Amino acid sequence: MKACIRATAAAVTAVSTAVVLTACGTSAGDATHEEDGPRIGLLLPDATTARWEAQDRPLLEKEIGGLCADCVVEHANAKGDVALQQEQMESMITNGVDVIVLVAVDARSLGPAVTKAHEADIPVIAYDRLAEGPISGYVSFDGVEVGRLQGRALLKAMGDKVPGAQIVMMNGDPSDPNTKSFEEGALSALGTRVKIGKAYDTPQWRTETAHMNMSGAIAALGLDSIDGVYAANDGLAAGSISALKANKADPLPPVTGQDAELSALRRILGGEQYMTVAKPFGPEAAAGGAMAVAAARGESLDQVAEQQVPTRGGDAVAAVLLTPVSVTAENMADTVVRDGLHTVRQICTPELRAACVRAGLT
């Protein structure tokens, strides 16, 4: 294995580009390790979406450590900056990691870096988002099904207003390949039963952009004419809801979400958000970690993968695609709580005690 390159005074140059590779020289499973242990790069896209640092990173590190005691995880977060992630990728390639787990900020822009890694014999595992270029493996959820779950839930929540209801679509980052899958699934469920009054893309999944766009939709359509909001994830739901509340919406129209963030679960119990989609991070991290360790050891990924999926270049790669779950107040106890994503104690603040009792969260 390639030896871990430790930070020295020369690393000051890297700091100027904000390339921070953590855990260099620290085993994923133990404080001590062999210097020639496998080195696994983990590149996350942003700090805006809570899941990346709060859920995926620690779960991946734990999984890798459990499978490979002398593995080293080197982590960097691009903070939504495509150029920064390209620099982080280049740094990991130059420093000779054994495999890269990549959640691409922009799949197309990272394609050349993926190609460069491939040419350097460094496998790239696309995690959660299907990156462009010659990736070696892919771990994610069925994005179209995520959208279907959101669309079906929105129809149910709008009830008698369907058909003919008018909605606002708050789609995700257009550079994220999952965004189109979510939208495709939602539109397939909604069909012609609703009118889309306004639809927005949201670069970098920014909550504040969703707030601004929803404010614009309210101004253009009128508050009373908005019967529902398709928000592609919980951050966009939060921004949309804050704009609706600022404009004195009462009652709030039903709003969808995704990622089962703790704040979203509380909004659901409080009646502000109708639903979210849980994508159990444990199974995703388990598959991603197993695939990364296998690739770092030069083993076949078929022992981890459940299927083969075509990449954007047309070649099929080993893949694990997991099943998402719709979450409302009614089934929260039997989904995110039962699966260990969040505990009742975490979800149920004193203000939500009565709602938690109604939802069976005791």
Coordinates of N, CA, C and O in Angstrom, one line a residue, residues 187-320:
L187 N -43.4 13.7 -10.7 CA -44.3 14.0 -11.8 C -45.1 12.7 -12.3 O -46.2 12.9 -12.7
S188 N -44.5 11.6 -12.2 CA -45.2 10.4 -12.6 C -46.3 10.1 -11.6 O -47.3 9.5 -12.0
A189 N -46.1 10.4 -10.3 CA -47.2 10.2 -9.4 C -48.3 11.3 -9.5 O -49.5 11.0 -9.4
L190 N -47.9 12.5 -9.7 CA -48.8 13.6 -9.7 C -49.6 13.6 -11.0 O -50.8 14.0 -11.0
G191 N -49.0 13.3 -12.1 CA -49.6 13.2 -13.4 C -50.3 14.5 -13.8 O -49.8 15.6 -13.6
T192 N -51.5 14.4 -14.2 CA -52.3 15.6 -14.6 C -53.3 16.0 -13.6 O -54.2 16.8 -13.8
R193 N -53.2 15.4 -12.4 CA -54.1 15.7 -11.3 C -53.9 17.0 -10.6 O -54.7 17.5 -9.8
V194 N -52.7 17.6 -10.9 CA -52.4 18.9 -10.3 C -51.9 19.9 -11.3 O -51.5 19.5 -12.4
K195 N -52.0 21.2 -11.0 CA -51.4 22.2 -11.8 C -50.2 22.7 -11.2 O -50.2 23.0 -9.9
I196 N -49.1 22.8 -11.9 CA -47.9 23.3 -11.3 C -47.8 24.8 -11.6 O -47.5 25.2 -12.7
G197 N -48.1 25.5 -10.5 CA -48.1 27.0 -10.7 C -46.7 27.6 -10.9 O -46.5 28.4 -11.7
K198 N -45.7 27.1 -10.1 CA -44.4 27.5 -10.3 C -43.5 26.3 -10.0 O -43.8 25.5 -9.1
A199 N -42.3 26.3 -10.7 CA -41.3 25.3 -10.4 C -40.0 25.9 -10.4 O -39.6 26.8 -11.3
Y200 N -39.2 25.5 -9.4 CA -37.8 26.2 -9.3 C -36.8 25.1 -9.1 O -37.0 24.1 -8.5
D201 N -35.6 25.4 -9.6 CA -34.4 24.6 -9.3 C -33.7 25.3 -8.1 O -33.8 26.6 -8.0
T202 N -33.0 24.6 -7.3 CA -32.4 25.2 -6.1 C -30.9 24.8 -6.1 O -30.5 23.8 -5.5
P203 N -30.0 25.6 -6.7 CA -28.6 25.3 -6.7 C -28.1 25.1 -5.2 O -28.4 25.8 -4.3
Q204 N -27.2 24.1 -5.1 CA -26.6 23.7 -3.8 C -27.6 23.4 -2.7 O -27.3 23.4 -1.6
W205 N -28.9 23.1 -3.1 CA -29.9 22.7 -2.1 C -30.0 23.8 -1.0 O -30.3 23.4 0.2
R206 N -29.9 25.0 -1.3 CA -29.8 26.0 -0.2 C -31.2 26.4 0.3 O -32.1 26.7 -0.4
T207 N -31.3 26.3 1.6 CA -32.6 26.6 2.3 C -33.0 28.0 2.1 O -34.2 28.3 1.8
E208 N -32.1 29.0 2.1 CA -32.4 30.4 1.9 C -32.9 30.6 0.5 O -33.7 31.5 0.3
T209 N -32.4 29.9 -0.5 CA -32.9 30.0 -1.9 C -34.3 29.5 -2.0 O -35.2 30.2 -2.7
A210 N -34.6 28.5 -1.3 CA -36.0 28.0 -1.3 C -36.9 29.0 -0.7 O -38.1 29.2 -1.1
H211 N -36.5 29.6 0.4 CA -37.3 30.7 1.0 C -37.6 31.8 0.0 O -38.7 32.3 -0.1
M212 N -36.5 32.2 -0.7 CA -36.7 33.3 -1.6 C -37.6 32.9 -2.8 O -38.5 33.7 -3.2
N213 N -37.5 31.7 -3.3 CA -38.3 31.3 -4.4 C -39.8 31.1 -4.0 O -40.7 31.4 -4.7
M214 N -40.0 30.6 -2.8 CA -41.4 30.5 -2.3 C -42.0 31.8 -2.1 O -43.2 32.0 -2.4
S215 N -41.2 32.8 -1.6 CA -41.8 34.1 -1.5 C -42.2 34.7 -2.8 O -43.2 35.3 -3.0
G216 N -41.4 34.4 -3.9 CA -41.7 34.8 -5.2 C -43.0 34.1 -5.7 O -43.8 34.7 -6.4
A217 N -43.1 32.8 -5.4 CA -44.3 32.1 -5.8 C -45.5 32.6 -5.2 O -46.6 32.7 -5.8
I218 N -45.4 33.0 -3.9 CA -46.6 33.5 -3.2 C -47.0 34.9 -3.8 O -48.2 35.1 -4.1
A219 N -46.0 35.7 -4.2 CA -46.3 37.0 -4.8 C -46.9 36.8 -6.2 O -47.8 37.5 -6.6
A220 N -46.5 35.8 -6.9 CA -47.0 35.6 -8.3 C -48.3 34.9 -8.3 O -49.2 35.2 -9.1
L221 N -48.5 33.9 -7.4 CA -49.7 33.1 -7.5 C -50.8 33.5 -6.5 O -52.0 33.2 -6.8
G222 N -50.4 34.1 -5.5 CA -51.4 34.4 -4.4 C -51.3 33.3 -3.3 O -51.3 32.1 -3.7
L223 N -51.2 33.7 -2.1 CA -51.1 32.7 -1.0 C -52.2 31.6 -1.0 O -52.0 30.4 -0.9
D224 N -53.4 32.1 -1.2 CA -54.6 31.2 -1.1 C -54.7 30.2 -2.2 O -55.5 29.3 -2.1
S225 N -53.9 30.4 -3.3 CA -54.0 29.5 -4.5 C -53.0 28.4 -4.4 O -52.9 27.6 -5.4
I226 N -52.2 28.4 -3.4 CA -51.1 27.4 -3.3 C -51.7 26.2 -2.4 O -51.9 26.4 -1.2
D227 N -52.0 25.1 -3.0 CA -52.6 24.0 -2.3 C -51.6 23.0 -1.8 O -52.0 22.2 -0.9
G228 N -50.4 23.0 -2.3 CA -49.4 22.1 -1.8 C -48.0 22.5 -2.3 O -47.9 23.3 -3.3
V229 N -47.0 22.0 -1.7 CA -45.6 22.3 -2.0 C -44.8 21.0 -2.1 O -44.7 20.2 -1.2
Y230 N -44.3 20.7 -3.3 CA -43.4 19.6 -3.5 C -42.0 20.2 -3.2 O -41.4 20.9 -4.0
A231 N -41.4 19.8 -2.0 CA -40.0 20.2 -1.7 C -39.2 18.9 -1.8 O -39.5 17.9 -1.1
A232 N -38.1 19.0 -2.5 CA -37.3 17.8 -2.8 C -36.6 17.2 -1.6 O -36.3 16.0 -1.6
N233 N -36.2 18.1 -0.6 CA -35.6 17.6 0.6 C -36.0 18.4 1.8 O -36.7 19.4 1.6
D234 N -35.6 18.1 2.9 CA -36.0 18.7 4.2 C -35.5 20.2 4.3 O -36.2 21.0 4.9
G235 N -34.3 20.4 3.7 CA -33.8 21.8 3.8 C -34.7 22.7 2.9 O -35.0 23.8 3.3
L236 N -35.1 22.2 1.8 CA -36.0 23.0 0.9 C -37.4 23.2 1.5 O -38.0 24.2 1.4
A237 N -37.8 22.1 2.2 CA -39.1 22.2 3.0 C -39.0 23.3 4.0 O -39.9 24.1 4.2
A238 N -37.9 23.4 4.7 CA -37.7 24.4 5.8 C -37.8 25.8 5.2 O -38.4 26.7 5.8
G239 N -37.1 26.0 4.1 CA -37.1 27.3 3.5 C -38.5 27.7 3.0 O -38.9 28.8 3.1
S240 N -39.2 26.7 2.4 CA -40.5 27.0 1.9 C -41.5 27.3 3.0 O -42.3 28.2 2.9
I241 N -41.4 26.5 4.1 CA -42.3 26.7 5.2 C -42.0 28.1 5.9 O -43.0 28.8 6.3
S242 N -40.8 28.5 6.0 CA -40.5 29.8 6.6 C -41.1 30.9 5.8 O -41.6 31.9 6.4
A243 N -41.1 30.8 4.5 CA -41.6 31.8 3.6 C -43.2 31.8 3.8 O -43.8 32.9 3.8
L244 N -43.8 30.7 3.8 CA -45.2 30.6 4.0 C -45.6 31.2 5.3 O -46.6 31.9 5.4
K245 N -44.9 30.9 6.4 CA -45.2 31.5 7.7 C -45.0 33.0 7.7 O -45.8 33.7 8.4
A246 N -44.0 33.4 7.1 CA -43.7 34.9 7.0 C -44.8 35.6 6.3 O -45.1 36.8 6.6
N247 N -45.5 34.9 5.4 CA -46.7 35.5 4.7 C -48.0 35.2 5.3 O -49.0 35.3 4.7
K248 N -47.9 34.6 6.6 CA -49.1 34.4 7.4 C -50.0 33.3 6.9 O -51.3 33.4 7.0
A249 N -49.5 32.3 6.2 CA -50.3 31.2 5.7 C -50.9 30.4 6.9 O -50.2 30.0 7.8
D250 N -52.2 30.3 6.9 CA -52.9 29.6 8.0 C -54.2 29.0 7.5 O -55.1 29.8 7.1
P251 N -54.3 27.7 7.3 CA -53.3 26.7 7.6 C -52.2 26.6 6.6 O -52.4 27.1 5.5
L252 N -51.1 26.0 6.9 CA -50.0 25.8 6.0 C -50.5 24.7 5.0 O -51.1 23.7 5.4
P253 N -50.1 24.9 3.7 CA -50.4 23.8 2.8 C -49.5 22.6 3.1 O -48.4 22.8 3.7
P254 N -49.8 21.4 2.7 CA -48.9 20.3 2.9 C -47.6 20.4 2.1 O -47.6 20.9 1.0
V255 N -46.5 20.1 2.8 CA -45.2 20.2 2.2 C -44.4 18.9 2.3 O -44.5 18.3 3.4
T256 N -43.8 18.4 1.3 CA -43.0 17.2 1.3 C -41.6 17.5 1.7 O -41.2 18.6 1.9
G257 N -40.8 16.4 1.9 CA -39.4 16.5 2.2 C -38.7 15.3 1.9 O -39.2 14.3 1.3
Q258 N -37.4 15.2 2.4 CA -36.6 14.0 2.2 C -35.4 14.1 3.1 O -34.9 15.2 3.4
D259 N -34.9 13.0 3.6 CA -33.8 12.8 4.4 C -34.1 12.6 5.9 O -33.2 12.2 6.7
A260 N -35.3 12.8 6.3 CA -35.7 12.5 7.7 C -34.8 13.2 8.7 O -34.4 12.6 9.7
E261 N -34.5 14.5 8.4 CA -33.7 15.3 9.3 C -34.5 15.4 10.6 O -35.7 15.5 10.6
L262 N -33.8 15.6 11.7 CA -34.5 15.7 13.0 C -35.4 16.9 13.1 O -36.5 16.8 13.6
S263 N -34.9 18.0 12.5 CA -35.8 19.2 12.5 C -37.0 19.0 11.7 O -38.1 19.5 12.0
A264 N -36.9 18.2 10.6 CA -38.1 17.9 9.8 C -39.1 17.0 10.5 O -40.3 17.2 10.4
L265 N -38.6 16.0 11.3 CA -39.5 15.2 12.0 C -40.3 16.0 13.1 O -41.5 15.8 13.3
R266 N -39.6 17.0 13.7 CA -40.3 17.8 14.6 C -41.3 18.7 13.9 O -42.4 19.0 14.4
R267 N -41.0 19.2 12.7 CA -42.0 20.0 11.9 C -43.2 19.1 11.6 O -44.3 19.6 11.6
I268 N -43.0 17.9 11.3 CA -44.1 17.0 10.9 C -45.0 16.8 12.1 O -46.2 16.9 12.0
L269 N -44.4 16.6 13.3 CA -45.2 16.4 14.5 C -46.0 17.7 14.8 O -47.1 17.7 15.4
G270 N -45.3 18.8 14.5 CA -45.9 20.1 14.9 C -46.9 20.6 13.8 O -47.5 21.7 14.0
G271 N -47.1 19.8 12.7 CA -48.1 20.2 11.7 C -47.6 21.1 10.7 O -48.5 21.6 9.9
E272 N -46.3 21.4 10.6 CA -45.8 22.3 9.6 C -45.4 21.7 8.3 O -45.5 22.2 7.2
Q273 N -44.9 20.4 8.4 CA -44.5 19.7 7.2 C -45.3 18.4 7.2 O -45.4 17.8 8.3
Y274 N -45.7 18.0 6.0 CA -46.6 16.8 6.0 C -45.8 15.5 6.1 O -46.1 14.6 6.8
M275 N -44.7 15.4 5.3 CA -44.0 14.1 5.3 C -42.5 14.3 4.9 O -42.1 15.4 4.5
T276 N -41.7 13.3 5.1 CA -40.4 13.3 4.6 C -40.1 11.9 4.1 O -41.0 11.0 4.2
V277 N -39.0 11.7 3.4 CA -38.6 10.3 3.0 C -37.4 9.9 3.7 O -36.3 10.6 3.7
A278 N -37.4 8.8 4.4 CA -36.3 8.3 5.1 C -35.5 7.4 4.1 O -36.0 6.5 3.5
K279 N -34.2 7.6 4.1 CA -33.3 6.8 3.4 C -32.3 6.3 4.4 O -31.3 6.9 4.8
P280 N -32.6 5.1 5.0 CA -31.8 4.6 6.1 C -30.3 4.7 5.9 O -29.7 4.0 5.0
F281 N -29.6 5.6 6.6 CA -28.2 5.8 6.3 C -27.3 4.7 6.7 O -26.2 4.5 6.1
G282 N -27.7 3.9 7.7 CA -26.9 2.8 8.1 C -26.7 1.8 7.0 O -25.5 1.4 6.7
P283 N -27.7 1.3 6.3 CA -27.5 0.3 5.2 C -26.7 0.9 4.1 O -25.9 0.2 3.4
E284 N -27.0 2.2 3.8 CA -26.2 2.8 2.7 C -24.7 2.9 3.0 O -23.9 2.6 2.2
A285 N -24.4 3.3 4.3 CA -23.0 3.4 4.7 C -22.4 2.1 4.8 O -21.2 1.9 4.5
A286 N -23.2 1.0 5.2 CA -22.7 -0.3 5.3 C -22.2 -0.8 3.9 O -21.1 -1.4 3.7
A287 N -23.1 -0.5 2.9 CA -22.7 -0.9 1.5 C -21.6 -0.1 1.0 O -20.7 -0.7 0.3
G288 N -21.6 1.2 1.2 CA -20.5 2.1 0.8 C -19.2 1.7 1.4 O -18.2 1.7 0.7
G289 N -19.2 1.5 2.7 CA -18.0 1.1 3.4 C -17.4 -0.2 2.9 O -16.2 -0.4 2.7
A290 N -18.3 -1.2 2.8 CA -17.9 -2.5 2.3 C -17.3 -2.5 0.9 O -16.3 -3.1 0.6
M291 N -17.9 -1.7 0.0 CA -17.5 -1.5 -1.3 C -16.1 -0.8 -1.4 O -15.2 -1.2 -2.1
A292 N -15.9 0.2 -0.5 CA -14.7 1.0 -0.4 C -13.5 0.1 0.0 O -12.4 0.1 -0.5
V293 N -13.8 -0.7 1.1 CA -12.7 -1.6 1.6 C -12.4 -2.7 0.5 O -11.2 -3.0 0.3
A294 N -13.4 -3.3 -0.1 CA -13.1 -4.2 -1.1 C -12.3 -3.6 -2.3 O -11.3 -4.3 -2.7
A295 N -12.6 -2.4 -2.7 CA -11.9 -1.8 -3.8 C -10.5 -1.5 -3.4 O -9.5 -1.6 -4.1
A296 N -10.3 -1.0 -2.1 CA -9.0 -0.7 -1.6 C -8.1 -1.9 -1.5 O -6.8 -1.8 -1.7
R297 N -8.7 -3.1 -1.3 CA -7.9 -4.3 -1.2 C -7.7 -5.0 -2.6 O -7.1 -6.1 -2.7
G298 N -8.3 -4.4 -3.6 CA -8.2 -5.0 -5.0 C -9.1 -6.1 -5.2 O -8.9 -6.9 -6.1
E299 N -10.2 -6.2 -4.4 CA -11.1 -7.3 -4.5 C -12.3 -7.0 -5.4 O -12.6 -5.8 -5.6
S300 N -13.0 -8.0 -5.9 CA -14.1 -7.7 -6.8 C -15.3 -7.1 -6.0 O -15.6 -7.5 -4.8
L301 N -15.9 -6.1 -6.6 CA -17.0 -5.4 -5.9 C -18.3 -6.2 -6.1 O -19.3 -5.9 -5.4
D302 N -18.3 -7.3 -6.9 CA -19.5 -8.1 -7.1 C -19.9 -8.8 -5.8 O -21.0 -9.2 -5.6
Q303 N -18.9 -9.0 -4.9 CA -19.2 -9.6 -3.6 C -20.1 -8.7 -2.7 O -20.7 -9.2 -1.7
V304 N -20.1 -7.4 -3.0 CA -20.9 -6.5 -2.2 C -22.1 -6.1 -3.0 O -23.2 -5.9 -2.4
A305 N -22.0 -5.9 -4.3 CA -23.1 -5.4 -5.1 C -24.2 -6.4 -5.2 O -24.1 -7.6 -5.2
E306 N -25.4 -5.8 -5.4 CA -26.6 -6.6 -5.6 C -27.0 -6.7 -7.1 O -27.8 -7.5 -7.5
Q307 N -26.5 -5.7 -7.9 CA -26.9 -5.6 -9.3 C -25.8 -4.8 -10.0 O -24.8 -4.4 -9.5
Q308 N -26.0 -4.7 -11.3 CA -25.2 -3.8 -12.2 C -26.1 -2.7 -12.7 O -27.3 -3.0 -13.1
V309 N -25.6 -1.5 -12.7 CA -26.4 -0.4 -13.3 C -25.5 0.3 -14.3 O -24.3 0.4 -14.2
P310 N -26.2 0.8 -15.4 CA -25.4 1.6 -16.4 C -25.0 2.9 -15.9 O -25.7 3.6 -15.2
T311 N -23.7 3.3 -16.2 CA -23.3 4.6 -15.9 C -23.6 5.6 -17.0 O -24.2 5.2 -18.1
R312 N -23.3 6.9 -16.9 CA -23.6 7.8 -17.9 C -22.8 7.6 -19.2 O -23.2 8.0 -20.3
G313 N -21.7 6.9 -19.0 CA -20.9 6.5 -20.2 C -21.4 5.2 -20.9 O -20.9 4.9 -21.9
G314 N -22.3 4.6 -20.2 CA -22.9 3.4 -20.8 C -22.4 2.1 -20.2 O -23.1 1.0 -20.4
D315 N -21.3 2.1 -19.6 CA -20.7 0.8 -19.0 C -21.5 0.5 -17.7 O -21.9 1.4 -16.9
A316 N -21.7 -0.8 -17.4 CA -22.4 -1.2 -16.2 C -21.4 -1.3 -15.1 O -20.3 -1.8 -15.3
V317 N -21.8 -0.9 -13.9 CA -20.9 -1.1 -12.7 C -21.7 -1.7 -11.6 O -22.9 -1.7 -11.5
A318 N -20.9 -2.3 -10.7 CA -21.5 -2.9 -9.5 C -22.2 -1.9 -8.7 O -21.7 -0.8 -8.4
A319 N -23.4 -2.2 -8.2 CA -24.3 -1.2 -7.5 C -25.1 -1.8 -6.5 O -25.5 -3.0 -6.5
V320 N -25.4 -1.0 -5.5 CA -26.4 -1.3 -4.4 C -27.4 -0.2 -4.4 O -27.0 0.9 -4.2

